[in-house]
Coordinates of C-alpha atoms and ligand atoms in Angstrom, one line a residue:
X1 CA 8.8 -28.1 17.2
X2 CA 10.1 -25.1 15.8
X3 CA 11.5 -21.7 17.7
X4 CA 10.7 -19.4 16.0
X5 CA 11.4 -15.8 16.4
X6 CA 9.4 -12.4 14.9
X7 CA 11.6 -9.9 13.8
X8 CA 9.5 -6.5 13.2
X9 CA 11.2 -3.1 12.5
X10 CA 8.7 0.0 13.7
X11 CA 9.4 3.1 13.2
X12 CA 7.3 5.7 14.8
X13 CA 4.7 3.2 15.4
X14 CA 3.1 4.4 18.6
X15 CA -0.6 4.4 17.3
X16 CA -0.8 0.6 16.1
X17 CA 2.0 -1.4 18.2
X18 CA -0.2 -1.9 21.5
X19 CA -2.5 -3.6 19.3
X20 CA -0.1 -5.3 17.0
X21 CA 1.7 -6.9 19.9
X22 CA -1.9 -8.1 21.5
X23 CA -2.8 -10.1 18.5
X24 CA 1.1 -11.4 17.9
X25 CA 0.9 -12.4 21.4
X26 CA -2.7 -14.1 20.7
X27 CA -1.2 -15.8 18.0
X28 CA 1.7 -17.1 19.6
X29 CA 0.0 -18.5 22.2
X30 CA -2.2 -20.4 20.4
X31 CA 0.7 -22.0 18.4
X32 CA 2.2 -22.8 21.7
X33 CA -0.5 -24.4 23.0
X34 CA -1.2 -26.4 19.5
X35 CA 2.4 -27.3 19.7
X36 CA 3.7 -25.5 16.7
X37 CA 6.2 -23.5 18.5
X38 CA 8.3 -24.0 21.4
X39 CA 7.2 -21.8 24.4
X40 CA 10.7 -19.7 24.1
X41 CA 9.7 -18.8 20.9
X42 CA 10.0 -14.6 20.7
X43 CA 8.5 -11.7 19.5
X44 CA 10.8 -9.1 18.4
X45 CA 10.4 -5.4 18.0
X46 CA 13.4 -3.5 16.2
X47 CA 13.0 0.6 17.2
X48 CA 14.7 2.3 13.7
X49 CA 15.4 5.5 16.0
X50 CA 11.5 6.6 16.3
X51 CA 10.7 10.0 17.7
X52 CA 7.6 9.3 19.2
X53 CA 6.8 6.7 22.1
X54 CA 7.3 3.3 20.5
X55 CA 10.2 2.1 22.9
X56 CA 8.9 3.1 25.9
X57 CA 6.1 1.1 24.7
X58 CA 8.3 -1.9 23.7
X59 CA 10.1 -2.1 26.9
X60 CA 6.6 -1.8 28.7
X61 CA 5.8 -4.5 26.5
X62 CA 9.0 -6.1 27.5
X63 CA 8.4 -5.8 31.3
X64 CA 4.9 -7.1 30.8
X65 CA 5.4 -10.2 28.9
X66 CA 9.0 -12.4 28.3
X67 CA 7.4 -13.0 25.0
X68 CA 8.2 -9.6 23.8
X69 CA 12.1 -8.3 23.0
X70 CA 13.4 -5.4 21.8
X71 CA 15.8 -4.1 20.3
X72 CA 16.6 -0.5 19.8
X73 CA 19.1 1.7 16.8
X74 CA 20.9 4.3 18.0
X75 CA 19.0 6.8 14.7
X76 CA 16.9 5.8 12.0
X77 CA 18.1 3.7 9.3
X78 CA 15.1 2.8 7.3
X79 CA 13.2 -0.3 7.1
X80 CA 15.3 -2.5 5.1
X81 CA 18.7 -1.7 7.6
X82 CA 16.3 -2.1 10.4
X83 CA 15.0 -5.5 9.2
X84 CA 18.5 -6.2 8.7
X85 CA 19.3 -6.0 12.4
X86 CA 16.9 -8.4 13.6
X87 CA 17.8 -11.2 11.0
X88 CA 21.1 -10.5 12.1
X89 CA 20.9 -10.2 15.7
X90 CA 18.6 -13.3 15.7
X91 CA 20.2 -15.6 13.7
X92 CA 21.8 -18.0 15.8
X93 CA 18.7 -17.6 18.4
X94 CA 16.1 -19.1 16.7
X95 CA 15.0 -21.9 14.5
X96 CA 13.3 -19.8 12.0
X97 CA 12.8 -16.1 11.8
X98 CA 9.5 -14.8 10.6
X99 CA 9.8 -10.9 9.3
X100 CA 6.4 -8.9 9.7
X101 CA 5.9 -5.1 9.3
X102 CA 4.3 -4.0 12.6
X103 CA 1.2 -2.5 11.0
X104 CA 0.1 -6.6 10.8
X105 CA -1.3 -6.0 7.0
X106 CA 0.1 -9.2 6.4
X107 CA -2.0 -11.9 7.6
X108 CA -0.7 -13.7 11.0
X109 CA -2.6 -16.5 10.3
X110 CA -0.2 -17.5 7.6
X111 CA 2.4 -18.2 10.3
X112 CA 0.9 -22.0 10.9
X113 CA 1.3 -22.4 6.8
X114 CA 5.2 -20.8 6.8
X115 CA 6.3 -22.9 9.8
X116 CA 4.5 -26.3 8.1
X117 CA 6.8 -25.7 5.1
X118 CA 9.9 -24.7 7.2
X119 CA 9.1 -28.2 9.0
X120 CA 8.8 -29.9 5.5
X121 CA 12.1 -28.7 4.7
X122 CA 11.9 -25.4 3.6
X123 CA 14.5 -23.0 4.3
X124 CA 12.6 -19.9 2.8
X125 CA 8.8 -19.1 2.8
X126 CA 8.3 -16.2 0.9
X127 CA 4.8 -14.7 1.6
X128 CA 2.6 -13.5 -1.2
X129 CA 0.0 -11.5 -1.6
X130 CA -3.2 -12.9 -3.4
X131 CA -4.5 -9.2 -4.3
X132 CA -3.8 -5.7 -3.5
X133 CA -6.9 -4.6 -3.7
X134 CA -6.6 -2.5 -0.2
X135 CA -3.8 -0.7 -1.6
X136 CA -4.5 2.1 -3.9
X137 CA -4.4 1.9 -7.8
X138 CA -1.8 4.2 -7.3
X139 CA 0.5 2.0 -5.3
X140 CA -0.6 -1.0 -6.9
X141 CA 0.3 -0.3 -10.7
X142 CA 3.8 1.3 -9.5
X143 CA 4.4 -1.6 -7.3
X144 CA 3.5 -4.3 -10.0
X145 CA 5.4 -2.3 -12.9
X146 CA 8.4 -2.3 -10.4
X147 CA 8.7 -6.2 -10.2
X148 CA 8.2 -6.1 -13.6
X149 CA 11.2 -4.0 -14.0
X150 CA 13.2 -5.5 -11.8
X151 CA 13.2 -9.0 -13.1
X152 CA 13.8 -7.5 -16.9
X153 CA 16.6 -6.0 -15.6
X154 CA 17.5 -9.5 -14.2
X155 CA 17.4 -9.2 -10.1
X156 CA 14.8 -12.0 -9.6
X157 CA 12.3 -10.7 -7.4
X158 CA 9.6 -12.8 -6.4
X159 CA 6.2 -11.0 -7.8
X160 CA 3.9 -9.5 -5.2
X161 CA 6.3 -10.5 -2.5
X162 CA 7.4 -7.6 -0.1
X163 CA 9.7 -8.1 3.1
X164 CA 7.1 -11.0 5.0
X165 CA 9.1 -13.9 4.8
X166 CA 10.3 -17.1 7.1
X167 CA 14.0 -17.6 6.9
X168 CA 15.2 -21.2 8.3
X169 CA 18.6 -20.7 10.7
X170 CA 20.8 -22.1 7.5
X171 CA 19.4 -19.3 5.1
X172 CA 19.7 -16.5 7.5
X173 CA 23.6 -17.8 8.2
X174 CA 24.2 -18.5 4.3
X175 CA 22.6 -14.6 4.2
X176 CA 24.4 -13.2 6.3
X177 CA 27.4 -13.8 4.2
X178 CA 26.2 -10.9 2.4
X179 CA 28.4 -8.0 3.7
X180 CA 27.4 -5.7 1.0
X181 CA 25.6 -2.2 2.7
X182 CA 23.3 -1.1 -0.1
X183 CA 20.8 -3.5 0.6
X184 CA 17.5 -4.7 -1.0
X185 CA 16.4 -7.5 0.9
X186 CA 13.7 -9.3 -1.2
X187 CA 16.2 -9.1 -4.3
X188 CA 19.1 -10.5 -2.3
X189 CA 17.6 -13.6 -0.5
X190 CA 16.2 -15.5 -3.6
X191 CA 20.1 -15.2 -4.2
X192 CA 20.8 -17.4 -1.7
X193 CA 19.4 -20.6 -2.8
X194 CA 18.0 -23.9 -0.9
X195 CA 14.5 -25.0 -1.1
X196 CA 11.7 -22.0 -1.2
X197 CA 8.1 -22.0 -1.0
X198 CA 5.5 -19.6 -1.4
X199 CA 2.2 -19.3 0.4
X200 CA -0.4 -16.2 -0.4
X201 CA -2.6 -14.4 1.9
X202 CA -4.8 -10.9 1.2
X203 CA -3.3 -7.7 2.8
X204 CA -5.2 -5.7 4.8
X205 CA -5.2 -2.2 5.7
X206 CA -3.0 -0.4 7.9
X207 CA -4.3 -1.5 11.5
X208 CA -3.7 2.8 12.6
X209 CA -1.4 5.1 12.1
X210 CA 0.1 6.8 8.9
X211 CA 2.3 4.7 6.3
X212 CA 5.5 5.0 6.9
X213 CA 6.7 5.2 3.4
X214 CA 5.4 8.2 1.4
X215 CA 6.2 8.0 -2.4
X216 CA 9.6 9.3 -1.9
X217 CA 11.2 6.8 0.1
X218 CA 9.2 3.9 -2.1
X219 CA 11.4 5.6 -5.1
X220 CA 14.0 5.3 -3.1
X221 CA 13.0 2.2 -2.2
X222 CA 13.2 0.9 -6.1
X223 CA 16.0 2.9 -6.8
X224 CA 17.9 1.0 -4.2
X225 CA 16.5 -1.7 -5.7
X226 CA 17.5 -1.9 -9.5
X227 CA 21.1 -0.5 -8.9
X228 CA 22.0 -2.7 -6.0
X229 CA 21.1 -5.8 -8.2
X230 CA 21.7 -5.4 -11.4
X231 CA 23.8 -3.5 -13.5
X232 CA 22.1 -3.2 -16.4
X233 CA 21.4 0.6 -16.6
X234 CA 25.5 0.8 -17.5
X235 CA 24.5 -1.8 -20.1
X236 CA 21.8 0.3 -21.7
X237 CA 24.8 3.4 -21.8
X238 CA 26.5 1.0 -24.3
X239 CA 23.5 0.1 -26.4
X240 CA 22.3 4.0 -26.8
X241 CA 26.0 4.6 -27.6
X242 CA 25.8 2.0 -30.2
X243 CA 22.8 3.0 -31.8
X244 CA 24.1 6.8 -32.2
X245 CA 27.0 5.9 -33.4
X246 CA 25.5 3.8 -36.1
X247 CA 23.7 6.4 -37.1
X248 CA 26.1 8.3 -37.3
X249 CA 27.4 6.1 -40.1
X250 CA 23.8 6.7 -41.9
X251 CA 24.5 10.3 -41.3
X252 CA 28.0 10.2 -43.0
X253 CA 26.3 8.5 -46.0
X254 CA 23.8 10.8 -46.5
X255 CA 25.5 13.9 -45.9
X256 CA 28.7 12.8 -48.3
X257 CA 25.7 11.9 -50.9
X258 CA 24.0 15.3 -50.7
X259 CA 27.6 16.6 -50.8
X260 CA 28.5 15.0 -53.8
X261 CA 24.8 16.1 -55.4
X262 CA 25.8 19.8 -54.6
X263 CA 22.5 19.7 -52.2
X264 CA 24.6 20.7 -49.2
X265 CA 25.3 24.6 -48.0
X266 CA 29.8 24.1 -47.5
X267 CA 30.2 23.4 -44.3
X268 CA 27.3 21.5 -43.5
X269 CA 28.6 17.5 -44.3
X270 CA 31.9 17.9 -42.0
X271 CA 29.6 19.5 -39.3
X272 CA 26.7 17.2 -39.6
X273 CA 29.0 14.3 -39.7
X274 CA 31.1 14.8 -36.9
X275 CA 28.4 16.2 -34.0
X276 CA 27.0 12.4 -34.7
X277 CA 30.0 10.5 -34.5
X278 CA 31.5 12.6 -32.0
X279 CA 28.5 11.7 -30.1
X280 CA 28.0 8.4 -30.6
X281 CA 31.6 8.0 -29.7
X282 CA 31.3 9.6 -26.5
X283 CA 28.3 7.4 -25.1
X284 CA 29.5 4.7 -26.1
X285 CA 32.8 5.5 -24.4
X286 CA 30.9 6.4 -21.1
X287 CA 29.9 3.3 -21.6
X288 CA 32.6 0.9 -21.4
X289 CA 33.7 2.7 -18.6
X290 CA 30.9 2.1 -16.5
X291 CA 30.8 -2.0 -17.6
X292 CA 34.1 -1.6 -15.4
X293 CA 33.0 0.4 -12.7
X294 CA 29.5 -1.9 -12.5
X295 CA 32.2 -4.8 -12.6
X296 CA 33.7 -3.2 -9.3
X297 CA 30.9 -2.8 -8.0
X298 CA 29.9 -5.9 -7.8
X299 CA 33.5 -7.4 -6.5
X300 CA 33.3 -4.4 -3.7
X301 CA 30.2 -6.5 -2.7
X302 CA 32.3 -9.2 -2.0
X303 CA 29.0 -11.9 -1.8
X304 CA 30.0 -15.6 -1.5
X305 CA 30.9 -17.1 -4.6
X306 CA 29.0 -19.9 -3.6
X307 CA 26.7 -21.6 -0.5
X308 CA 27.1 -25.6 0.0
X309 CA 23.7 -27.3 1.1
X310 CA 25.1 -30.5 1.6
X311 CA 28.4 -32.2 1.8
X312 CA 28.4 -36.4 1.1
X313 CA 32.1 -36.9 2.5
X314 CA 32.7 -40.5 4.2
Ligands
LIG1 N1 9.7 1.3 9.0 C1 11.0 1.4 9.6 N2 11.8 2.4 9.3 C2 11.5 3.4 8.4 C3 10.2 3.3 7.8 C4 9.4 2.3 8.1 O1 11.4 0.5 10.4 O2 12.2 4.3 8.2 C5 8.9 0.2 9.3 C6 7.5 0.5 9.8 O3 7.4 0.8 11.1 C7 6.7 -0.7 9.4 C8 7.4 -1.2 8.1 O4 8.7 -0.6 8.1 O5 6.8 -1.7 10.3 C9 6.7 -0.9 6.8 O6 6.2 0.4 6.8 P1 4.8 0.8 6.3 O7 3.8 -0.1 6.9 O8 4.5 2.3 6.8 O9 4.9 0.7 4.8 P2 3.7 0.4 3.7 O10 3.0 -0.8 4.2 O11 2.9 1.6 3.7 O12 4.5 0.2 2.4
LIG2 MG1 2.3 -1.2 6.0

């Protein structure tokens, strides 16, 4: 039987957590009583410094019911630091840690599925969604084009997968290896390793209550993402750099025949000529610096070289 721990950041979640915790606690109970969870298995509620009533709620919820923890930031650090905490915190509690936004628009029911493959030997169960099609067309084609991005850019991101996931104890120990602070979390644990599954489920809507994350913090959000894991931006410095300066060269061959053709106003060729190369020059310059500074960036990281899933010694 596996214990296995929730781990769900909230952030001014006052309107939907009384409910969220009703049906978490449903669903627990029933596992419990099909025997898929131990009875000390817990239901975690990580406060990310909300303004309004949500931890007065979660230590009501607390008081109420052993089933419910909590677990409370000193200010609001955004969902992927507060997500963060409870992996961390919880690491060395549980079995398995399942991560679940506290709006429940992931399916709960997909909890029997994620534990069934962590009991098969899975040490990450990444949960999918099967269509978005109660998001709006808005979020959906920015959302999709992001993944898309991201894995060009070579951060492999699993497609359609947000932060509702089940980490085994092993995975969450090999993760927390990862001391780095600008943090993407559903780019960094495929980085990990060991056995992975996936298993898909529909969203729903928001259960109440407002998202939390308005366009700008989503931009943030893939920001965060593309320049914590990858950095192939710099990259793209050098290859503009490259391509100006080569034409530069097809500008120093043009402008030296029009010279030579007496088409060009004095002046003109030595002008033309240098702005290009100069240019080119320049980017490409820029360039090679930052390959460096992406080079420290990613030894400031300091991630483990390497995680060892099994060791045949005697
Ligand atoms: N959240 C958080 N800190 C923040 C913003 C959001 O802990 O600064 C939590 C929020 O309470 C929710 C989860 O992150 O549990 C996802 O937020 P939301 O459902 O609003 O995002 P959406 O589903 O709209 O992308
Ligand atoms: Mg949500």
């Amino acid at each position: 039987m596996t214990k296995l721990y929730l781990a769900i950041p909230c952030y001014n979640e006052e309107e939907v957590l009384r409910d969220s915790a009703q049906k978490l606690s449903d669903k627990f109970s029933k596992m419990m009583l099909e025997g898929k969870i131990t009875d000390d298995s817990k239901i975690v509620f990580i406060d990310d410094g909300s303004k309004d009533k949500t931890w007065s709620i979660i230590s009501d919820l607390h008081k109420e019911n052993p089933v419910f923890q909590g677990i409370k930031l000193t200010r609001n650090r955004g969902h992927q630091n507060a997500l963060l905490c409870g992996l961390i915190t919880l690491k060395d509690k549980a079995d398995a840690v399942i991560s679940i936004d506290a709006d429940l628009q992931d399916d709960i029911n997909t909890f029997d599925e994620m534990v069934e493959k962590y009991e098969n030997g899975c040490d990450v169960v990444y949960g999918v969604r099967s269509k978005r099609e109660t998001d709006t067309f808005f979020k959906r084609f920015t959302a999709e084009a992001f993944y898309k991005i991201l894995n060009k850019m070579g951060a492999k991101v699993i497609f359609n997968h947000a932060d509702f996931r089940l980490m085994s104890k092993r995975a969450l120990n090999a993760f927390a290896e990862y001391k780095e602070t600008n943090i993407f979390l559903r780019g960094m644990v495929p980085l990990i390793g060991y056995k992975s599954d996936i298993v898909t489920y529909e969203r729903f809507e928001r259960l109440a209550g407002e998202s939390k994350y308005p366009l700008k913090k989503m931009l943030a959000l893939a920001w965060e993402g593309i320049t914590s894991l990858s950095i192939q931006p710099i990259r793209m410095i050098t290859g503009l750099g490259t391509i100006v300066f080569a034409i530069s060269i097809i500008m120093i061959i043009y402008s030296l025949v029009s010279y030579f053709m007496g088409f060009a106003v004095s002046g003109w060729a030595s002008i033309l000529c240098s702005i290009w190369a100069i240019g080119g020059l320049q980017i490409l310059a820029i360039g090679v610096i930052g390959e460096y500074i992406g080079k420290i960036y990613l030894e400031v990281k300091r991630r483990p070289r390497f995680i060892v899933e099994e060791f045949l010694e005697d």
